[in-house]
mmCIF file of C-alpha atoms in Angstrom:
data_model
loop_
_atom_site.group_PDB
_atom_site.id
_atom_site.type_symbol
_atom_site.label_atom_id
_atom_site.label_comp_id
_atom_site.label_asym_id
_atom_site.label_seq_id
_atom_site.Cartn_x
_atom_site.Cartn_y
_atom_site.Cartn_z
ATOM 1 C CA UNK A 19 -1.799 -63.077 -5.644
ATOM 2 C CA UNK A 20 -3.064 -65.855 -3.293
ATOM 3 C CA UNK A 21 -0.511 -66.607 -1.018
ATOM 4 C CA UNK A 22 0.470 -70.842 -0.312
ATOM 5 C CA UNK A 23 0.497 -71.388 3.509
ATOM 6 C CA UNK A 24 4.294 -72.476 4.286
ATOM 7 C CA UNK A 25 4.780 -76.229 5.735
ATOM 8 C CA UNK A 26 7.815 -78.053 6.376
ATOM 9 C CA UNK A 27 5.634 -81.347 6.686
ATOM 10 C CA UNK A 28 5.392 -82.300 3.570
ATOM 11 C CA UNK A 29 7.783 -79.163 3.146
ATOM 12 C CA UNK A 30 6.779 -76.153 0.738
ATOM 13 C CA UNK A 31 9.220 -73.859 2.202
ATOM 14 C CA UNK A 32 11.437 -73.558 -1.107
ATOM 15 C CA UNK A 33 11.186 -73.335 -4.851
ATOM 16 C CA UNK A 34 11.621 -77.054 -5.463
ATOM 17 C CA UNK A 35 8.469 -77.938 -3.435
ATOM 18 C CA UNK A 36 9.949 -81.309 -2.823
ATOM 19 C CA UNK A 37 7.069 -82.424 -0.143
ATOM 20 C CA UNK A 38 9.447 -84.044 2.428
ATOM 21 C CA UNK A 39 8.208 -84.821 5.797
ATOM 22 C CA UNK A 40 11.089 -82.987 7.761
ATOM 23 C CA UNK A 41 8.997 -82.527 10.903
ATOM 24 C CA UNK A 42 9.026 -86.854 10.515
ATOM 25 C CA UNK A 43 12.850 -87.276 9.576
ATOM 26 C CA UNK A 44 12.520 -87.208 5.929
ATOM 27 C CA UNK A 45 15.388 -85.037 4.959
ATOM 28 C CA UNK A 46 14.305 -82.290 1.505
ATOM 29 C CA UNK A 47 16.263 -81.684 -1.394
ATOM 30 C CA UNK A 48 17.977 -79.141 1.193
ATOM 31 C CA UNK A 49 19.440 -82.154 2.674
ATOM 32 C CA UNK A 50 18.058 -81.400 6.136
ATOM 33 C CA UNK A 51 15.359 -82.114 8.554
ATOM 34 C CA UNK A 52 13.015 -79.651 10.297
ATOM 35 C CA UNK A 53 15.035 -78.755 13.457
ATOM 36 C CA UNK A 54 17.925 -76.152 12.332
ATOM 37 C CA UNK A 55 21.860 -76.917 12.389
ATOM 38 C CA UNK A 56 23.939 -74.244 12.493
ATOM 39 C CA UNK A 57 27.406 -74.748 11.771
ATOM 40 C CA UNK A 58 29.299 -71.174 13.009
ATOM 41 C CA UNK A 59 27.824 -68.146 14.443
ATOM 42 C CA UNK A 60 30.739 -65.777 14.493
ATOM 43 C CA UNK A 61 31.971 -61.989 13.553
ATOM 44 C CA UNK A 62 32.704 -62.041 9.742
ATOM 45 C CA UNK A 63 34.553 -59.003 8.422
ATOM 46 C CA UNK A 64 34.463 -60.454 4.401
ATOM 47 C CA UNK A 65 31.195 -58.898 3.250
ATOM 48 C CA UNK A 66 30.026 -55.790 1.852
ATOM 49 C CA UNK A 67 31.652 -52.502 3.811
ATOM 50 C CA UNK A 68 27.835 -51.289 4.558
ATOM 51 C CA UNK A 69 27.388 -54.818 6.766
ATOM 52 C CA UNK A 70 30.956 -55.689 8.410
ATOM 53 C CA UNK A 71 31.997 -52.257 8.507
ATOM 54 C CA UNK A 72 34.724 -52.510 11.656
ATOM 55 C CA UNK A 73 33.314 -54.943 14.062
ATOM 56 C CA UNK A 74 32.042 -57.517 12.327
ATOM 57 C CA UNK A 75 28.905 -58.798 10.909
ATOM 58 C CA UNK A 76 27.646 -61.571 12.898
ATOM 59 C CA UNK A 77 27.371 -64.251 11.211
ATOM 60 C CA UNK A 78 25.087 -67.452 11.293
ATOM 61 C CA UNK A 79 25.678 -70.009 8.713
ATOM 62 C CA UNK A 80 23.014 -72.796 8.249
ATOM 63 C CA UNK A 81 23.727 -76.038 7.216
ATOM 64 C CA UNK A 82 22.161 -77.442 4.002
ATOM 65 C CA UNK A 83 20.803 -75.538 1.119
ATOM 66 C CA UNK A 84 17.781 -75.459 -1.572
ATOM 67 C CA UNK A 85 19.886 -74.555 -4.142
ATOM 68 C CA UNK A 86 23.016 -76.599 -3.980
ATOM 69 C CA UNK A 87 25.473 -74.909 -6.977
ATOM 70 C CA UNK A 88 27.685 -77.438 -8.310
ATOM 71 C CA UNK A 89 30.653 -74.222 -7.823
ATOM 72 C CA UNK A 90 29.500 -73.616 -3.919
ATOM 73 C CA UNK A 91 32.382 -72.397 -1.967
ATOM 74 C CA UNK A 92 30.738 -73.738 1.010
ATOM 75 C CA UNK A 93 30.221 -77.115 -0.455
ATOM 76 C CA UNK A 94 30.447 -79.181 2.605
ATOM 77 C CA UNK A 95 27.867 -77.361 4.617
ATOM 78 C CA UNK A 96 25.565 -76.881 1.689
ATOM 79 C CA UNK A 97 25.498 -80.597 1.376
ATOM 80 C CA UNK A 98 24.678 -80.990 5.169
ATOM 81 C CA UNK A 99 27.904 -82.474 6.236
ATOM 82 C CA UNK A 100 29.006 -79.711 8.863
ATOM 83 C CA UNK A 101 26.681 -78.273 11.907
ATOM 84 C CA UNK A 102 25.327 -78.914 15.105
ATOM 85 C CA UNK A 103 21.318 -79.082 16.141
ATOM 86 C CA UNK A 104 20.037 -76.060 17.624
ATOM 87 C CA UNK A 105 16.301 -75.290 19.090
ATOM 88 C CA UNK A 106 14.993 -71.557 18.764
ATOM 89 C CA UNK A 107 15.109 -70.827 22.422
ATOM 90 C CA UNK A 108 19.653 -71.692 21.686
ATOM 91 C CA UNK A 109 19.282 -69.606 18.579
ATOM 92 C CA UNK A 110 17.836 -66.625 20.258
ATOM 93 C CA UNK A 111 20.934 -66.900 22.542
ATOM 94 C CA UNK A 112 23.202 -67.251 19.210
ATOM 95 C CA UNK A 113 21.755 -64.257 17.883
ATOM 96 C CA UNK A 114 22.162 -62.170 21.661
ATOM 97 C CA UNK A 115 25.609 -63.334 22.424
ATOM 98 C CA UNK A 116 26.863 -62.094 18.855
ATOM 99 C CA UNK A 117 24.999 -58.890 19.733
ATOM 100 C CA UNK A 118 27.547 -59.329 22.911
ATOM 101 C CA UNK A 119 30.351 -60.004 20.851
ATOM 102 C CA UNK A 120 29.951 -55.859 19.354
ATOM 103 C CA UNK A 121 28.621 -57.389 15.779
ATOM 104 C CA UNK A 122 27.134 -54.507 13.561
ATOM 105 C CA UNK A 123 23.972 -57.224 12.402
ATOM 106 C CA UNK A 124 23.022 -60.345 12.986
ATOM 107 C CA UNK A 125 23.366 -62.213 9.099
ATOM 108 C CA UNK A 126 21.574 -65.179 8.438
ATOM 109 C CA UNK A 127 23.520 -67.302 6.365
ATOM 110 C CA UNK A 128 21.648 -69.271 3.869
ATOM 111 C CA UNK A 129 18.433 -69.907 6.390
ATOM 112 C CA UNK A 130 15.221 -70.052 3.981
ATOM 113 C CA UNK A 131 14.565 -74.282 4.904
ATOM 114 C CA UNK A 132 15.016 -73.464 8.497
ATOM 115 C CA UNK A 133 12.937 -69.959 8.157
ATOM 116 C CA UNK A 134 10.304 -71.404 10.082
ATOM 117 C CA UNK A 135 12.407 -71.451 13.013
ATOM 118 C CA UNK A 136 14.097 -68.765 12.714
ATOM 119 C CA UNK A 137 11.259 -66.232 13.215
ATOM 120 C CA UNK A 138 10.116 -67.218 16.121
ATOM 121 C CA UNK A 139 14.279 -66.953 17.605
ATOM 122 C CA UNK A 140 14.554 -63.778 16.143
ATOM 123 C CA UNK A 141 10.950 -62.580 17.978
ATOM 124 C CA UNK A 142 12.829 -64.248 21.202
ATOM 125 C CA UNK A 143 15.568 -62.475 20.624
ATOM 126 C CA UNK A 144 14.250 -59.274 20.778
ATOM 127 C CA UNK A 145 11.899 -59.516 23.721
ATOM 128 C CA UNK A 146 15.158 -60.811 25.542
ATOM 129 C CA UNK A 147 16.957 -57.009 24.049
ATOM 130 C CA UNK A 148 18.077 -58.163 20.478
ATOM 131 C CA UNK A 149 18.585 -54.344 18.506
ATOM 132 C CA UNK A 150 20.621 -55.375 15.604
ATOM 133 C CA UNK A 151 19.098 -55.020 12.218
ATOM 134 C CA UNK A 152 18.569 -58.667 10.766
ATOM 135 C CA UNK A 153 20.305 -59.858 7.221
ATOM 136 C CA UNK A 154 18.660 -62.232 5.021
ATOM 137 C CA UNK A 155 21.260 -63.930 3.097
ATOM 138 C CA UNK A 156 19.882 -66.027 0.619
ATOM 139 C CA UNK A 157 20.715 -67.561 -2.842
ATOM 140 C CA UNK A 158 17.734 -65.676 -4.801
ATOM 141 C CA UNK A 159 15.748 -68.692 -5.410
ATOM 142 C CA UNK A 160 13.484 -67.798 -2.569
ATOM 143 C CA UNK A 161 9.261 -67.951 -2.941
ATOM 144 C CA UNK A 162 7.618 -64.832 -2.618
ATOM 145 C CA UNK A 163 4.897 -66.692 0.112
ATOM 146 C CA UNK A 164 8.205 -67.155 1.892
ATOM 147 C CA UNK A 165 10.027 -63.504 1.359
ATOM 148 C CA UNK A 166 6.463 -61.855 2.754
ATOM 149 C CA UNK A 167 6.722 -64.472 6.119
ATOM 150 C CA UNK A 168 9.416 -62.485 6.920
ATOM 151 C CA UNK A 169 8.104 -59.023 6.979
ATOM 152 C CA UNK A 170 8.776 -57.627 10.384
ATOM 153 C CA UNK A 171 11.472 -59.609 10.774
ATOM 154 C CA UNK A 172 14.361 -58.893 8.446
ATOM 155 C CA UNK A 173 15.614 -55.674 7.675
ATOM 156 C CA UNK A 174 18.080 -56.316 4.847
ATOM 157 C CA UNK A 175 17.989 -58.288 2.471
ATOM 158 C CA UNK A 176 22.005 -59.692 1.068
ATOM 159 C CA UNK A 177 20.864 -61.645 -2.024
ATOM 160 C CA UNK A 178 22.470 -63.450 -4.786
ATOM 161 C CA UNK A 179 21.016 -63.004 -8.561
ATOM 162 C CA UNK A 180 23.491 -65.521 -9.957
ATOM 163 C CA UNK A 181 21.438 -66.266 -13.613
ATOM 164 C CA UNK A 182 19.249 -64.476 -16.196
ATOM 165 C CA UNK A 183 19.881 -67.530 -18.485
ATOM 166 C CA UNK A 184 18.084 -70.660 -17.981
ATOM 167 C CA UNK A 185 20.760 -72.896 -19.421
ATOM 168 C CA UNK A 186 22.952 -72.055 -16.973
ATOM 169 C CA UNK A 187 20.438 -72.273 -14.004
ATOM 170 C CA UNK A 188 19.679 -75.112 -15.226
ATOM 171 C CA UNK A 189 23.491 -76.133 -15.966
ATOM 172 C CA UNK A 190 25.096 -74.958 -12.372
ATOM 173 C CA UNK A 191 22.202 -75.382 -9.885
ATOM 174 C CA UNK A 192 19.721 -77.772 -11.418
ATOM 175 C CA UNK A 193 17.401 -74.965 -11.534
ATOM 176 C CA UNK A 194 15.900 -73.439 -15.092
ATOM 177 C CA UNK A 195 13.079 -71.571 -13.281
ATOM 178 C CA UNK A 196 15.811 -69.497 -11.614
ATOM 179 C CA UNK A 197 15.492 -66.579 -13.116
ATOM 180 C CA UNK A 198 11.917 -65.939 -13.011
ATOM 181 C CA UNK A 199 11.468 -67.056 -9.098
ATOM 182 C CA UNK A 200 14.481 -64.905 -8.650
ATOM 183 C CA UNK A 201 13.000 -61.422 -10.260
ATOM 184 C CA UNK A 202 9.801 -62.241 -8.078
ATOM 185 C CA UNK A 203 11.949 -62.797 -5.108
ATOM 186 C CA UNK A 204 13.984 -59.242 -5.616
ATOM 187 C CA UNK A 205 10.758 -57.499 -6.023
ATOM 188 C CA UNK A 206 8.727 -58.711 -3.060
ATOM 189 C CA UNK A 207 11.905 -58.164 -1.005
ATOM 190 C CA UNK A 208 12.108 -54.512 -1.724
ATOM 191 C CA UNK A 209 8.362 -54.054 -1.277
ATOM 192 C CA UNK A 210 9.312 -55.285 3.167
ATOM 193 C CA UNK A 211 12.503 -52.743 2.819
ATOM 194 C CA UNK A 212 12.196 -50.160 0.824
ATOM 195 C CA UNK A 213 15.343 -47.943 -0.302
ATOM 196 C CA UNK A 214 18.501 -48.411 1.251
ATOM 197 C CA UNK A 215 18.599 -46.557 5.058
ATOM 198 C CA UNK A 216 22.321 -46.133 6.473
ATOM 199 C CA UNK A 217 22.945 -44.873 9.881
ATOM 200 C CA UNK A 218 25.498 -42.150 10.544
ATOM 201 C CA UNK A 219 28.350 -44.210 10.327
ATOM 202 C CA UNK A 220 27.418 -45.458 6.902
ATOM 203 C CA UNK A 221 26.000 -48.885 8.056
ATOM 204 C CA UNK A 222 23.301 -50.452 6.318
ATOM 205 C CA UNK A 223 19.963 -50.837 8.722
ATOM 206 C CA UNK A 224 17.057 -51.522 5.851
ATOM 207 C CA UNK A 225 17.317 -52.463 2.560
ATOM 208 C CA UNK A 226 18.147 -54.940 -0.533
ATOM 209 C CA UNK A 227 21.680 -55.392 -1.561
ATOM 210 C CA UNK A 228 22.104 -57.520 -4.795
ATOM 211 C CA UNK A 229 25.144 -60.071 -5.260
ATOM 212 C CA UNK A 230 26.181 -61.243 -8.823
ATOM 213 C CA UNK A 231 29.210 -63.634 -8.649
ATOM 214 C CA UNK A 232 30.659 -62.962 -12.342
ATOM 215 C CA UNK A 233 31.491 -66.607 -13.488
ATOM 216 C CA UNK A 234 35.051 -67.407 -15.822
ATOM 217 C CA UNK A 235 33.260 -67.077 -19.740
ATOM 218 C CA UNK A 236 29.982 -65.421 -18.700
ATOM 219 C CA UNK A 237 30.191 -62.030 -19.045
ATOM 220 C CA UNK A 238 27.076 -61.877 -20.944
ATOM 221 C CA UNK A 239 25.232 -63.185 -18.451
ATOM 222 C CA UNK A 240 26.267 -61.250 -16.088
ATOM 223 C CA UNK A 241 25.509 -57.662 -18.409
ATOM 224 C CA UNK A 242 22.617 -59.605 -18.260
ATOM 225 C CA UNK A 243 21.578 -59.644 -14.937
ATOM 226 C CA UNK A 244 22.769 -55.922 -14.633
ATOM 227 C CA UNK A 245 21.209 -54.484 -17.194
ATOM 228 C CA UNK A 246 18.053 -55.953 -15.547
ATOM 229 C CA UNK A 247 18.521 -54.734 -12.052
ATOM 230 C CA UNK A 248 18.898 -51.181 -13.561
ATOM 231 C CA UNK A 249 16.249 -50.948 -15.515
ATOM 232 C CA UNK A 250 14.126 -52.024 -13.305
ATOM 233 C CA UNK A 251 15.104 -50.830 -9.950
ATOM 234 C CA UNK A 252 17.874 -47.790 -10.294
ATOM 235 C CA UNK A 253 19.415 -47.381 -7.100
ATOM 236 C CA UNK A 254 16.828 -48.458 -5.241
ATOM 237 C CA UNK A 255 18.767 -51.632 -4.500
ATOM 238 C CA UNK A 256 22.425 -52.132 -4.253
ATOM 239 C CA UNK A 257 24.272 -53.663 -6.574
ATOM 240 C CA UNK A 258 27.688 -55.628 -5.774
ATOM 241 C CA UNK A 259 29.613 -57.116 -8.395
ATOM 242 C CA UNK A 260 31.913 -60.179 -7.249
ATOM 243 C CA UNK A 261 34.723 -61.850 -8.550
ATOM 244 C CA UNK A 262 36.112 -63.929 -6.054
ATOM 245 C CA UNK A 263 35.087 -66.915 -7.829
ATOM 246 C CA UNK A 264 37.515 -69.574 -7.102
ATOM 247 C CA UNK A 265 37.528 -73.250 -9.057
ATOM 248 C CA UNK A 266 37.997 -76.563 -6.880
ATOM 249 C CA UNK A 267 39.155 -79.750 -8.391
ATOM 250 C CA UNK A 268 35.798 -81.742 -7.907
ATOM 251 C CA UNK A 269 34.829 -79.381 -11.175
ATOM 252 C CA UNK A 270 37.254 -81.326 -13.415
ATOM 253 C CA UNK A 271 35.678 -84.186 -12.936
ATOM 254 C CA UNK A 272 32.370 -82.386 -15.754
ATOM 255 C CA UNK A 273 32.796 -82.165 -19.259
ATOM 256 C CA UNK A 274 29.559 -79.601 -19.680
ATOM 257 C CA UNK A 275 31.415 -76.990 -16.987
ATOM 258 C CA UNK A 276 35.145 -77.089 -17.872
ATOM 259 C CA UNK A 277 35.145 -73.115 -18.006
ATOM 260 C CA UNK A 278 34.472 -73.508 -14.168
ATOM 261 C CA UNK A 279 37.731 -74.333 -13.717
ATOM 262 C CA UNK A 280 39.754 -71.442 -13.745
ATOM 263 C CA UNK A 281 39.818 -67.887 -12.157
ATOM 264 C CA UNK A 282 38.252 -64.855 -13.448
ATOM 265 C CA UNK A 283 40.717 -62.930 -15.344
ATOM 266 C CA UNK A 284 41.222 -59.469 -14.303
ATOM 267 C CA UNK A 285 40.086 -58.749 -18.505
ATOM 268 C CA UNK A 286 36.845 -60.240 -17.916
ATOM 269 C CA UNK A 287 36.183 -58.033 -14.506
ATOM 270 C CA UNK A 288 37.038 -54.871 -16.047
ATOM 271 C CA UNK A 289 34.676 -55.386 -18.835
ATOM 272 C CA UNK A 290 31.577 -55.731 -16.713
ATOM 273 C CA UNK A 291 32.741 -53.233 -14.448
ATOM 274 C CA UNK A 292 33.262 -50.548 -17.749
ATOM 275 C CA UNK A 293 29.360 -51.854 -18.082
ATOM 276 C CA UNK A 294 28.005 -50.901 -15.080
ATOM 277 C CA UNK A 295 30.112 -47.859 -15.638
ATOM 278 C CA UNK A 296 28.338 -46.757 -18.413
ATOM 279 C CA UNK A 297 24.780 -47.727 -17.526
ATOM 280 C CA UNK A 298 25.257 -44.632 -14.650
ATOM 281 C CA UNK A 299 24.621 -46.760 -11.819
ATOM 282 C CA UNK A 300 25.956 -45.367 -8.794
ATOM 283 C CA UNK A 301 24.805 -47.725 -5.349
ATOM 284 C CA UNK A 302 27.343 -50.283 -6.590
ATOM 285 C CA UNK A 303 30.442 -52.528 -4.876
ATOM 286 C CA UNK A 304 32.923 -53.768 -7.103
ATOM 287 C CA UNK A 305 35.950 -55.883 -5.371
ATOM 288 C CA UNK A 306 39.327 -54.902 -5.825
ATOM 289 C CA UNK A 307 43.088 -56.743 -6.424
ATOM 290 C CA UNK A 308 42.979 -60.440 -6.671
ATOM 291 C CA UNK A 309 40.423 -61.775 -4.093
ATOM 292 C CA UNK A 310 40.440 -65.180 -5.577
ATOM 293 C CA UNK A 311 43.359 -66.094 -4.008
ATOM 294 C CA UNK A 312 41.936 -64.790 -0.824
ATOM 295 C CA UNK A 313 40.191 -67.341 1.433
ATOM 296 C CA UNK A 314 36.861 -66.434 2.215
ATOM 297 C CA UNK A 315 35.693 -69.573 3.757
ATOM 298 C CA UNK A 316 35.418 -69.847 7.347
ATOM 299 C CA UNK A 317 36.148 -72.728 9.114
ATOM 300 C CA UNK A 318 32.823 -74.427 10.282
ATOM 301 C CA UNK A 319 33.919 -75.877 13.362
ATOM 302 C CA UNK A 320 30.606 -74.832 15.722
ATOM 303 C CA UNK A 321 32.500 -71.681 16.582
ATOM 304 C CA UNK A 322 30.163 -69.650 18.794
ATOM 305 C CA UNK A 323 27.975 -72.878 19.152
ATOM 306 C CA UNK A 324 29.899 -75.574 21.056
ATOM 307 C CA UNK A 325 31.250 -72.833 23.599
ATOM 308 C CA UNK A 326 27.448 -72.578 24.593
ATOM 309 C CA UNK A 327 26.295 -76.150 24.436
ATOM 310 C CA UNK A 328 27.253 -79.281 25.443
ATOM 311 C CA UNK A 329 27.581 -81.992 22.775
ATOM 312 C CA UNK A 330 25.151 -85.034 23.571
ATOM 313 C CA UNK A 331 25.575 -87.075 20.095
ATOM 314 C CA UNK A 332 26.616 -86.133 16.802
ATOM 315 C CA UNK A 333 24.610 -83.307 15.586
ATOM 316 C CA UNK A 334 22.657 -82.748 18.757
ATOM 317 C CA UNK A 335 22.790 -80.253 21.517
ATOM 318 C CA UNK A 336 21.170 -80.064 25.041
ATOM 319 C CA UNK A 337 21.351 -76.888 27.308
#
C-alpha cells in the first residue's frame, strides 16, 4: 500500500479529507485550526482498570473532533467550544508535569487533527525524561497513513469501534465509510503494538484495547462488531464492552434517533454480555451496576493548563 504524505495545509490528516488550510486559519470539519487546544490535562481514574489502575491515567483531552457523534458525551469540546492554545514545547511540559503528578500513562484524548503536533511534544518529552507509556485514544475512524505516523510513538492504542452497520455510521456520525476505515485502522494499530504487555502490577504498557459503547436498540450491532473482533483477532486485542451510554435532551429534538433517548436497560447489557460469553473470549471488560447515572465527564476548565500558563486572549497562551 502506498502511503499519502499527511498535511494539515490543505489538511489530509483524517478520514473526511476535508482540504482546509489550518496552518492559514481555515478551521476542518474538526472544527479547529492547526495549532492544538487542549482543554484539561489531568489524572482520570474512569477508564479501563489496566490504564487508571490507582493513580490515575493522565489525561489530555483535545478540543475538536473528526468524527463529531450526534450522542458525544463531550459535546462541547468536540464542537471546539472549550480549550486553551498550546505550542509543543507547553505540551511536552503537559505531558512531564502529569508524569509529576504520579499518572500511570500519559492518554491522549481524542488527538488525531492535532497528531502532527503531538509527535514532535511527545519526542520532547522524552529527551526532557518522559517514561510513561503513551495512549492513543481515538474514535476508530483514524487513516492507516496516520496510525503508521505514530509508530514509535504510542504504545497503546484505547480505541472506539462504535459501528459495523453503515446506516448507523452514517445515521450517528455522518460517516457510512466507518466501518471499513475502522477495520483498517484496528489492524494497522496492532501491527505498531502487538499483543497486550502488562507490567507486574497488571498495568497495560503496549497494546490495542477495543471500546464498543452498546447503544439503547442496537444490540445487533453491537454482536456485530464482536463477533468481528473475535474472529479476527482472538485475544490479541482487548475487548471492553460499555454501557454508560447516557441520553441528553438536544437528542429529542431528531425524529430518525428517538431510541437515543433513553438508557440502556440492564436486559439489553446482559444479552451482549451472555454473547461474548459464549463466543469464549476471555481479554474482555464489561462495566458493572448502573454507570449511566454516573458522571463521567470532567469538567474542562484548563485544569492542569491555566496553572502553567498565563492567559493572553481567549484561547491563547504565552509562557
Amino acid at each position: 500500500m502506498q502511503l499519502q504524505k499527511l498535511t494539515d495545509d490543505p489538511c489530509n490528516l483524517c478520514s473526511r479529507e476535508c482540504g482546509a488550510r489550518r496552518q492559514q486559519g481555515e478551521t476542518g470539519y474538526c472544527v479547529s485550526q492547526s495549532r492544538p487546544v487542549v482543554a484539561r490535562a489531568a489524572l482520570h481514574m474512569w477508564e479501563e482498570p489496566c490504564i487508571s489502575g490507582e493513580a490515575g491515567s493522565g489525561a489530555v483531552f483535545f478540543a475538536g473532533c473528526s468524527l463529531r457523534c450526534i450522542y458525544c458525551q463531550n459535546f462541547e469540546l468536540a464542537r471546539g467550544r472549550k480549550g486553551f492554545e498550546v505550542g509543543i514545547e507547553q505540551l511536552a511540559d503537559i505531558f512531564l508535569a502529569l508524569q509529576g503528578k504520579g499518572a500511570a500513562n500519559i492518554n491522549l484524548v481524542t488527538p488525531d487533527h492535532f497528531t502532527l503536533a503531538v509527535i514532535p511534544a511527545v519526542r520532547m518529552a522524552r529527551e526532557r525524561g518522559l517514561m510513561l507509556p503513551v495512549i492513543y485514544n481515538c474514535s476508530g475512524y483514524e487513516k492507516e497513513e496516520l496510525i503508521e505516523s505514530l509508530r514509535g510513538t504510542v504504545d497503546i492504542f484505547l480505541v472506539d469501534f462504535k459501528y459495523m452497520e453503515e446506516e448507523l455510521a452514517r445515521k450517528f456520525s455522518f460517516a457510512p465509510d466507518y466501518p471499513e476505515i475502522a477495520k483498517k485502522a484496528l489492524a494497522r494499530m496492532l501491527s505498531l503494538t502487538g499483543e497486550p504487555v502488562f507490567d507486574e502490577k497488571g498495568m497495560l504498557q503496549k497494546g490495542v484495547i477495543v471500546r464498543h459503547l452498546l447503544l439503547p436498540g442496537h444490540k445487533r450491532n453491537a454482536r456485530e462488531v464482536i463477533a468481528y473482533i473475535h474472529q479476527n483477532y482472538g485475544d490479541r486485542v482487548i475487548l471492553s464492552l460499555m454501557n454508560q451510554y447516557t441520553p441528553f435532551e438536544r437528542l429529542k429534538e431528531r425524529e430518525d434517533c428517538r431510541e437515543l433517548c433513553r438508557r440502556v436497560t440492564k436486559r439489553e447489557y446482559e444479552a451482549v454480555v451472555e454473547y461474548i460469553l459464549s463466543l469464549g473470549m476471555e481479554n474482555v471488560f464489561i462495566q458493572e451496576g448502573e454507570t449511566a447515572k454516573e458522571s463521567f465527564i470532567p469538567e474542562f476548565d484548563g485544569e492542569g493548563i491555566l496553572k502553567r500558563y498565563s492567559l493572553t486572549e481567549p484561547g491563547n497562551f504565552t509562557s
